[in-house]
Amino acid sequence: MTRTGVKYGVALTAAALGATVFGIAPASASDSVTWSRNCSDDRTYVGYVDNHTATTTRKSDGNCTGLAYVRIKVQGSWGTWASSSSKAARTSPVYEIEASQHKDCNCSTANIKTLYP
């Protein structure tokens, strides 16, 4: 094989492997979001989801009152909201989570964030 042929073969192999790696990475990645609740001293919330767990964490910064909330969608149905003053969680040990919703308070001004694993 000529030197040009070897370079061409190596380049094709590298391109194929690169396409495979980038094609797989998003499907296996988890999803997360960070937002602030608007009040006199904003409080930060973090939502996270993977195939079997979803959490909303209420950070200790700021002075907004309220809880962290999370719920998950499994087999086409939304579950009930879980709440906590620090970290709300929902798990689905058997079935994969299709989506999750995260919010910062149980009020009309709640910031609802929807994530997909």
Short mmCIF file of N, CA, C and O in Angstrom, two decimals:
data_model
loop_
_atom_site.label_atom_id
_atom_site.label_comp_id
_atom_site.label_asym_id
_atom_site.label_seq_id
_atom_site.Cartn_x
_atom_site.Cartn_y
_atom_site.Cartn_z
N MET A 1 0.86 -1.17 0.00
CA MET A 1 0.00 0.00 0.00
C MET A 1 0.90 1.23 0.00
O MET A 1 1.88 1.29 0.72
N THR A 2 0.52 2.20 -0.78
CA THR A 2 1.33 3.41 -0.86
C THR A 2 1.13 4.25 0.39
O THR A 2 0.17 4.07 1.14
N ARG A 3 2.02 5.18 0.57
CA ARG A 3 1.95 6.05 1.73
C ARG A 3 0.66 6.88 1.71
O ARG A 3 0.03 7.11 2.73
N THR A 4 0.23 7.32 0.54
CA THR A 4 -1.01 8.09 0.40
C THR A 4 -2.20 7.21 0.75
O THR A 4 -3.14 7.65 1.41
N GLY A 5 -2.17 5.94 0.35
CA GLY A 5 -3.25 5.01 0.66
C GLY A 5 -3.37 4.77 2.15
O GLY A 5 -4.48 4.67 2.69
N VAL A 6 -2.24 4.68 2.85
CA VAL A 6 -2.25 4.48 4.29
C VAL A 6 -2.85 5.71 4.97
O VAL A 6 -3.71 5.60 5.86
N LYS A 7 -2.44 6.90 4.56
CA LYS A 7 -2.99 8.12 5.15
C LYS A 7 -4.49 8.20 4.92
O LYS A 7 -5.26 8.59 5.79
N TYR A 8 -4.93 7.83 3.71
CA TYR A 8 -6.35 7.87 3.37
C TYR A 8 -7.13 6.88 4.25
O TYR A 8 -8.17 7.19 4.80
N GLY A 9 -6.59 5.68 4.42
CA GLY A 9 -7.24 4.65 5.25
C GLY A 9 -7.32 5.08 6.71
O GLY A 9 -8.34 4.90 7.38
N VAL A 10 -6.25 5.66 7.22
CA VAL A 10 -6.24 6.15 8.60
C VAL A 10 -7.26 7.27 8.77
O VAL A 10 -8.00 7.32 9.76
N ALA A 11 -7.34 8.17 7.82
CA ALA A 11 -8.29 9.28 7.89
C ALA A 11 -9.73 8.77 7.88
O ALA A 11 -10.58 9.25 8.64
N LEU A 12 -10.02 7.78 7.02
CA LEU A 12 -11.38 7.22 6.98
C LEU A 12 -11.74 6.52 8.28
O LEU A 12 -12.84 6.66 8.80
N THR A 13 -10.80 5.78 8.84
CA THR A 13 -11.04 5.09 10.11
C THR A 13 -11.28 6.09 11.22
O THR A 13 -12.21 5.95 12.02
N ALA A 14 -10.48 7.13 11.28
CA ALA A 14 -10.64 8.16 12.31
C ALA A 14 -11.99 8.86 12.17
O ALA A 14 -12.69 9.11 13.15
N ALA A 15 -12.39 9.15 10.94
CA ALA A 15 -13.68 9.81 10.72
C ALA A 15 -14.83 8.90 11.14
O ALA A 15 -15.79 9.35 11.77
N ALA A 16 -14.74 7.62 10.82
CA ALA A 16 -15.81 6.68 11.19
C ALA A 16 -15.90 6.54 12.70
O ALA A 16 -16.99 6.54 13.27
N LEU A 17 -14.78 6.42 13.38
CA LEU A 17 -14.79 6.31 14.84
C LEU A 17 -15.31 7.59 15.48
O LEU A 17 -16.08 7.55 16.43
N GLY A 18 -14.92 8.73 14.95
CA GLY A 18 -15.39 10.01 15.48
C GLY A 18 -16.89 10.13 15.34
O GLY A 18 -17.59 10.55 16.26
N ALA A 19 -17.44 9.73 14.21
CA ALA A 19 -18.89 9.79 14.01
C ALA A 19 -19.61 8.84 14.96
O ALA A 19 -20.66 9.16 15.50
N THR A 20 -19.03 7.67 15.21
CA THR A 20 -19.64 6.71 16.13
C THR A 20 -19.64 7.26 17.55
O THR A 20 -20.65 7.21 18.24
N VAL A 21 -18.52 7.80 17.99
CA VAL A 21 -18.43 8.33 19.35
C VAL A 21 -19.40 9.49 19.55
O VAL A 21 -20.13 9.54 20.52
N PHE A 22 -19.45 10.42 18.61
CA PHE A 22 -20.35 11.56 18.76
C PHE A 22 -21.80 11.14 18.61
O PHE A 22 -22.68 11.73 19.21
N GLY A 23 -22.07 10.10 17.86
CA GLY A 23 -23.44 9.62 17.71
C GLY A 23 -23.95 8.95 18.99
O GLY A 23 -25.12 9.01 19.31
N ILE A 24 -23.07 8.33 19.75
CA ILE A 24 -23.47 7.63 20.96
C ILE A 24 -23.52 8.55 22.17
O ILE A 24 -24.39 8.43 23.02
N ALA A 25 -22.64 9.51 22.27
CA ALA A 25 -22.50 10.34 23.47
C ALA A 25 -23.80 11.00 23.93
O ALA A 25 -24.14 10.89 25.10
N PRO A 26 -24.57 11.68 23.08
CA PRO A 26 -25.77 12.34 23.59
C PRO A 26 -26.80 11.38 24.18
O PRO A 26 -27.47 11.70 25.13
N ALA A 27 -26.93 10.19 23.63
CA ALA A 27 -27.92 9.24 24.13
C ALA A 27 -27.58 8.75 25.52
O ALA A 27 -28.46 8.42 26.30
N SER A 28 -26.30 8.69 25.86
CA SER A 28 -25.92 8.18 27.17
C SER A 28 -25.72 9.30 28.20
O SER A 28 -25.48 9.03 29.36
N ALA A 29 -25.79 10.52 27.77
CA ALA A 29 -25.57 11.64 28.68
C ALA A 29 -26.82 11.93 29.50
O ALA A 29 -27.93 11.67 29.07
N SER A 30 -26.62 12.47 30.68
CA SER A 30 -27.76 12.90 31.49
C SER A 30 -28.04 14.36 31.19
O SER A 30 -27.26 15.02 30.53
N ASP A 31 -29.14 14.84 31.68
CA ASP A 31 -29.51 16.22 31.41
C ASP A 31 -29.66 16.97 32.73
O ASP A 31 -30.11 16.40 33.72
N SER A 32 -29.27 18.23 32.73
CA SER A 32 -29.41 19.04 33.94
C SER A 32 -29.67 20.49 33.57
O SER A 32 -29.43 20.91 32.43
N VAL A 33 -30.17 21.24 34.53
CA VAL A 33 -30.47 22.65 34.33
C VAL A 33 -30.27 23.38 35.66
O VAL A 33 -30.52 22.83 36.72
N THR A 34 -29.80 24.61 35.59
CA THR A 34 -29.64 25.46 36.77
C THR A 34 -30.41 26.75 36.51
O THR A 34 -30.34 27.31 35.43
N TRP A 35 -31.16 27.20 37.52
CA TRP A 35 -31.89 28.46 37.38
C TRP A 35 -31.99 29.14 38.73
O TRP A 35 -31.72 28.54 39.76
N SER A 36 -32.35 30.41 38.71
CA SER A 36 -32.52 31.18 39.94
C SER A 36 -33.97 31.59 40.09
O SER A 36 -34.62 31.97 39.12
N ARG A 37 -34.46 31.51 41.31
CA ARG A 37 -35.80 31.98 41.61
C ARG A 37 -35.72 33.47 41.88
O ARG A 37 -34.90 33.92 42.67
N ASN A 38 -36.55 34.23 41.25
CA ASN A 38 -36.51 35.68 41.33
C ASN A 38 -37.19 36.16 42.62
O ASN A 38 -38.39 36.07 42.77
N CYS A 39 -36.41 36.65 43.53
CA CYS A 39 -36.91 37.28 44.75
C CYS A 39 -35.87 38.30 45.20
O CYS A 39 -34.92 38.57 44.47
N SER A 40 -36.01 38.87 46.37
CA SER A 40 -35.10 39.94 46.78
C SER A 40 -33.63 39.50 46.78
O SER A 40 -32.75 40.30 46.52
N ASP A 41 -33.36 38.23 47.07
CA ASP A 41 -32.01 37.69 47.02
C ASP A 41 -32.13 36.30 46.40
O ASP A 41 -32.45 35.33 47.09
N ASP A 42 -31.93 36.21 45.09
CA ASP A 42 -32.20 34.98 44.33
C ASP A 42 -31.60 33.73 44.96
O ASP A 42 -30.49 33.75 45.48
N ARG A 43 -32.39 32.65 44.90
CA ARG A 43 -31.92 31.34 45.35
C ARG A 43 -31.74 30.48 44.10
O ARG A 43 -32.54 30.52 43.19
N THR A 44 -30.68 29.67 44.08
CA THR A 44 -30.37 28.83 42.94
C THR A 44 -30.93 27.42 43.13
O THR A 44 -30.87 26.86 44.23
N TYR A 45 -31.47 26.87 42.04
CA TYR A 45 -31.98 25.50 42.01
C TYR A 45 -31.27 24.75 40.89
O TYR A 45 -30.91 25.34 39.87
N VAL A 46 -31.10 23.44 41.08
CA VAL A 46 -30.47 22.60 40.07
C VAL A 46 -31.35 21.38 39.85
O VAL A 46 -31.67 20.66 40.80
N GLY A 47 -31.76 21.14 38.61
CA GLY A 47 -32.52 19.95 38.25
C GLY A 47 -31.62 18.99 37.50
O GLY A 47 -30.76 19.41 36.72
N TYR A 48 -31.81 17.69 37.74
CA TYR A 48 -30.98 16.65 37.12
C TYR A 48 -31.85 15.44 36.81
O TYR A 48 -32.74 15.10 37.59
N VAL A 49 -31.58 14.79 35.69
CA VAL A 49 -32.27 13.53 35.37
C VAL A 49 -31.33 12.60 34.61
O VAL A 49 -30.49 13.05 33.83
N ASP A 50 -31.44 11.30 34.90
CA ASP A 50 -30.83 10.28 34.08
C ASP A 50 -31.92 9.22 33.83
O ASP A 50 -33.10 9.50 34.05
N ASN A 51 -31.58 8.05 33.41
CA ASN A 51 -32.59 7.05 33.05
C ASN A 51 -33.46 6.57 34.21
O ASN A 51 -34.57 6.10 34.00
N HIS A 52 -32.97 6.67 35.45
CA HIS A 52 -33.71 6.12 36.58
C HIS A 52 -33.86 7.05 37.78
O HIS A 52 -34.50 6.68 38.75
N THR A 53 -33.27 8.23 37.76
CA THR A 53 -33.35 9.15 38.89
C THR A 53 -33.52 10.59 38.42
O THR A 53 -32.89 10.99 37.45
N ALA A 54 -34.34 11.33 39.13
CA ALA A 54 -34.50 12.77 38.88
C ALA A 54 -34.45 13.49 40.22
O ALA A 54 -35.06 13.04 41.19
N THR A 55 -33.73 14.61 40.27
CA THR A 55 -33.63 15.37 41.51
C THR A 55 -33.73 16.87 41.22
O THR A 55 -33.37 17.33 40.15
N THR A 56 -34.23 17.59 42.20
CA THR A 56 -34.17 19.05 42.20
C THR A 56 -33.53 19.45 43.53
O THR A 56 -34.01 19.07 44.59
N THR A 57 -32.43 20.18 43.44
CA THR A 57 -31.70 20.61 44.63
C THR A 57 -31.90 22.10 44.84
O THR A 57 -31.76 22.89 43.91
N ARG A 58 -32.22 22.47 46.06
CA ARG A 58 -32.38 23.88 46.45
C ARG A 58 -31.09 24.28 47.15
O ARG A 58 -30.75 23.78 48.22
N LYS A 59 -30.32 25.17 46.53
CA LYS A 59 -29.04 25.60 47.09
C LYS A 59 -29.27 26.49 48.32
O LYS A 59 -30.35 27.04 48.51
N SER A 60 -28.25 26.67 49.13
CA SER A 60 -28.37 27.45 50.35
C SER A 60 -28.10 28.94 50.12
O SER A 60 -28.10 29.72 51.07
N ASP A 61 -27.86 29.35 48.88
CA ASP A 61 -27.65 30.77 48.61
C ASP A 61 -29.01 31.49 48.57
O ASP A 61 -30.05 30.88 48.47
N GLY A 62 -29.01 32.77 48.66
CA GLY A 62 -30.25 33.55 48.57
C GLY A 62 -31.17 33.37 49.76
O GLY A 62 -30.88 32.62 50.69
N ASN A 63 -32.31 34.08 49.72
CA ASN A 63 -33.24 34.00 50.86
C ASN A 63 -34.68 33.69 50.44
O ASN A 63 -35.60 33.89 51.22
N CYS A 64 -34.89 33.22 49.23
CA CYS A 64 -36.24 32.86 48.80
C CYS A 64 -36.76 31.72 49.67
O CYS A 64 -36.04 30.78 49.97
N THR A 65 -38.03 31.81 50.07
CA THR A 65 -38.64 30.71 50.80
C THR A 65 -39.24 29.73 49.80
O THR A 65 -39.40 30.05 48.63
N GLY A 66 -39.58 28.56 50.26
CA GLY A 66 -40.18 27.57 49.38
C GLY A 66 -39.34 26.32 49.32
O GLY A 66 -38.24 26.25 49.88
N LEU A 67 -39.85 25.33 48.62
CA LEU A 67 -39.22 24.02 48.54
C LEU A 67 -38.74 23.74 47.12
O LEU A 67 -39.06 24.48 46.20
N ALA A 68 -38.02 22.64 46.98
CA ALA A 68 -37.64 22.12 45.66
C ALA A 68 -38.62 21.00 45.32
O ALA A 68 -39.00 20.22 46.18
N TYR A 69 -39.06 20.94 44.06
CA TYR A 69 -40.04 19.96 43.62
C TYR A 69 -39.54 19.21 42.39
O TYR A 69 -38.85 19.79 41.54
N VAL A 70 -39.93 17.94 42.28
CA VAL A 70 -39.61 17.14 41.09
C VAL A 70 -40.69 16.08 40.89
O VAL A 70 -41.29 15.60 41.86
N ARG A 71 -40.95 15.75 39.63
CA ARG A 71 -41.82 14.62 39.29
C ARG A 71 -41.30 14.01 38.00
O ARG A 71 -40.57 14.65 37.24
N ILE A 72 -41.66 12.74 37.77
CA ILE A 72 -41.16 12.03 36.60
C ILE A 72 -42.31 11.46 35.76
O ILE A 72 -43.40 11.21 36.27
N LYS A 73 -42.01 11.27 34.49
CA LYS A 73 -42.95 10.64 33.56
C LYS A 73 -42.40 9.27 33.22
O LYS A 73 -41.28 9.14 32.71
N VAL A 74 -43.19 8.23 33.53
CA VAL A 74 -42.80 6.85 33.28
C VAL A 74 -43.97 6.15 32.60
O VAL A 74 -45.11 6.30 33.06
N GLN A 75 -43.70 5.43 31.55
CA GLN A 75 -44.72 4.71 30.78
C GLN A 75 -45.88 5.63 30.38
O GLN A 75 -47.04 5.26 30.48
N GLY A 76 -45.56 6.85 29.97
CA GLY A 76 -46.54 7.78 29.45
C GLY A 76 -47.33 8.56 30.48
O GLY A 76 -48.19 9.37 30.12
N SER A 77 -47.08 8.36 31.77
CA SER A 77 -47.85 9.06 32.81
C SER A 77 -46.94 9.84 33.75
O SER A 77 -45.89 9.35 34.16
N TRP A 78 -47.41 11.05 34.12
CA TRP A 78 -46.69 11.85 35.10
C TRP A 78 -47.05 11.39 36.51
O TRP A 78 -48.21 11.17 36.81
N GLY A 79 -46.04 11.25 37.35
CA GLY A 79 -46.25 10.90 38.75
C GLY A 79 -46.54 12.15 39.56
O GLY A 79 -46.64 13.26 39.03
N THR A 80 -46.65 11.97 40.85
CA THR A 80 -46.91 13.10 41.76
C THR A 80 -45.61 13.84 42.04
O THR A 80 -44.52 13.32 41.85
N TRP A 81 -45.76 15.06 42.52
CA TRP A 81 -44.61 15.89 42.87
C TRP A 81 -44.01 15.43 44.19
O TRP A 81 -44.73 15.18 45.15
N ALA A 82 -42.69 15.33 44.25
CA ALA A 82 -41.96 15.13 45.51
C ALA A 82 -41.39 16.50 45.89
O ALA A 82 -41.02 17.28 45.01
N SER A 83 -41.33 16.79 47.18
CA SER A 83 -40.80 18.08 47.60
C SER A 83 -39.85 17.91 48.78
O SER A 83 -39.93 16.94 49.53
N SER A 84 -38.95 18.88 48.91
CA SER A 84 -37.98 18.87 50.01
C SER A 84 -37.43 20.28 50.18
O SER A 84 -37.37 21.06 49.23
N SER A 85 -37.00 20.58 51.39
CA SER A 85 -36.38 21.89 51.62
C SER A 85 -34.96 21.94 51.08
O SER A 85 -34.39 23.01 50.93
N SER A 86 -34.38 20.77 50.75
CA SER A 86 -33.01 20.78 50.22
C SER A 86 -32.88 20.02 48.90
O SER A 86 -32.39 20.56 47.93
N LYS A 87 -33.33 18.75 48.84
CA LYS A 87 -33.16 17.95 47.62
C LYS A 87 -34.33 16.99 47.46
O LYS A 87 -34.45 16.00 48.19
N ALA A 88 -35.20 17.28 46.50
CA ALA A 88 -36.33 16.41 46.19
C ALA A 88 -35.90 15.38 45.15
O ALA A 88 -35.14 15.72 44.23
N ALA A 89 -36.36 14.14 45.29
CA ALA A 89 -35.95 13.08 44.36
C ALA A 89 -37.10 12.14 44.03
O ALA A 89 -37.98 11.90 44.87
N ARG A 90 -37.08 11.65 42.81
CA ARG A 90 -37.98 10.59 42.36
C ARG A 90 -37.12 9.57 41.62
O ARG A 90 -36.23 9.94 40.85
N THR A 91 -37.38 8.29 41.86
CA THR A 91 -36.65 7.23 41.16
C THR A 91 -37.63 6.26 40.51
O THR A 91 -38.76 6.11 40.96
N SER A 92 -37.15 5.63 39.47
CA SER A 92 -37.88 4.56 38.79
C SER A 92 -36.89 3.43 38.58
O SER A 92 -36.18 3.40 37.57
N PRO A 93 -36.81 2.50 39.54
CA PRO A 93 -35.77 1.48 39.47
C PRO A 93 -35.95 0.47 38.33
O PRO A 93 -34.98 -0.12 37.89
N VAL A 94 -37.17 0.28 37.84
CA VAL A 94 -37.41 -0.72 36.81
C VAL A 94 -37.54 -0.08 35.42
O VAL A 94 -36.81 -0.42 34.50
N TYR A 95 -38.47 0.84 35.28
CA TYR A 95 -38.73 1.46 33.99
C TYR A 95 -37.89 2.73 33.83
O TYR A 95 -37.64 3.44 34.80
N GLU A 96 -37.50 3.02 32.58
CA GLU A 96 -36.71 4.22 32.34
C GLU A 96 -37.60 5.46 32.39
O GLU A 96 -38.75 5.44 31.97
N ILE A 97 -37.04 6.53 32.91
CA ILE A 97 -37.73 7.82 32.96
C ILE A 97 -37.78 8.40 31.55
O ILE A 97 -36.77 8.45 30.86
N GLU A 98 -38.97 8.85 31.15
CA GLU A 98 -39.13 9.47 29.83
C GLU A 98 -38.86 10.97 29.89
O GLU A 98 -38.36 11.56 28.92
N ALA A 99 -39.23 11.60 30.99
CA ALA A 99 -39.03 13.04 31.18
C ALA A 99 -39.15 13.34 32.66
O ALA A 99 -39.66 12.53 33.45
N SER A 100 -38.68 14.51 33.06
CA SER A 100 -38.84 14.96 34.44
C SER A 100 -39.18 16.43 34.43
O SER A 100 -38.83 17.16 33.50
N GLN A 101 -39.89 16.86 35.47
CA GLN A 101 -40.19 18.27 35.64
C GLN A 101 -39.69 18.71 37.00
O GLN A 101 -39.81 17.98 37.99
N HIS A 102 -39.13 19.92 37.03
CA HIS A 102 -38.50 20.48 38.22
C HIS A 102 -39.06 21.88 38.42
O HIS A 102 -39.21 22.63 37.45
N LYS A 103 -39.36 22.23 39.67
CA LYS A 103 -39.83 23.59 39.93
C LYS A 103 -39.34 24.07 41.28
O LYS A 103 -38.90 23.29 42.12
N ASP A 104 -39.46 25.39 41.50
CA ASP A 104 -38.87 26.00 42.68
C ASP A 104 -39.87 26.38 43.75
O ASP A 104 -39.49 26.79 44.82
N CYS A 105 -41.15 26.28 43.49
CA CYS A 105 -42.14 26.53 44.53
C CYS A 105 -43.48 25.98 44.07
O CYS A 105 -43.67 25.70 42.90
N ASN A 106 -44.41 25.81 44.99
CA ASN A 106 -45.74 25.33 44.68
C ASN A 106 -46.66 26.53 44.57
O ASN A 106 -47.57 26.72 45.35
N CYS A 107 -46.37 27.38 43.57
CA CYS A 107 -47.09 28.64 43.43
C CYS A 107 -47.27 28.97 41.95
O CYS A 107 -46.68 28.32 41.09
N SER A 108 -48.07 29.97 41.67
CA SER A 108 -48.35 30.32 40.28
C SER A 108 -47.13 30.87 39.54
O SER A 108 -47.09 30.87 38.32
N THR A 109 -46.11 31.31 40.28
CA THR A 109 -44.91 31.86 39.64
C THR A 109 -43.77 30.83 39.56
O THR A 109 -42.64 31.20 39.27
N ALA A 110 -44.06 29.57 39.82
CA ALA A 110 -43.03 28.53 39.79
C ALA A 110 -42.35 28.47 38.41
O ALA A 110 -43.01 28.59 37.38
N ASN A 111 -41.05 28.31 38.42
CA ASN A 111 -40.30 28.09 37.18
C ASN A 111 -40.24 26.60 36.92
O ASN A 111 -39.47 25.89 37.54
N ILE A 112 -41.08 26.09 36.02
CA ILE A 112 -41.10 24.66 35.72
C ILE A 112 -40.14 24.39 34.56
O ILE A 112 -40.24 25.00 33.51
N LYS A 113 -39.21 23.46 34.81
CA LYS A 113 -38.22 23.06 33.82
C LYS A 113 -38.45 21.59 33.49
O LYS A 113 -38.57 20.77 34.40
N THR A 114 -38.51 21.25 32.21
CA THR A 114 -38.70 19.88 31.78
C THR A 114 -37.39 19.37 31.19
O THR A 114 -36.78 20.04 30.35
N LEU A 115 -36.95 18.20 31.67
CA LEU A 115 -35.70 17.59 31.21
C LEU A 115 -35.98 16.21 30.63
O LEU A 115 -36.95 15.54 31.02
N TYR A 116 -35.10 15.77 29.74
CA TYR A 116 -35.17 14.44 29.13
C TYR A 116 -33.82 13.76 29.30
O TYR A 116 -32.79 14.36 29.01
N PRO A 117 -33.83 12.51 29.78
CA PRO A 117 -32.54 11.82 29.96
C PRO A 117 -31.85 11.52 28.63
O PRO A 117 -32.46 11.52 27.62
#
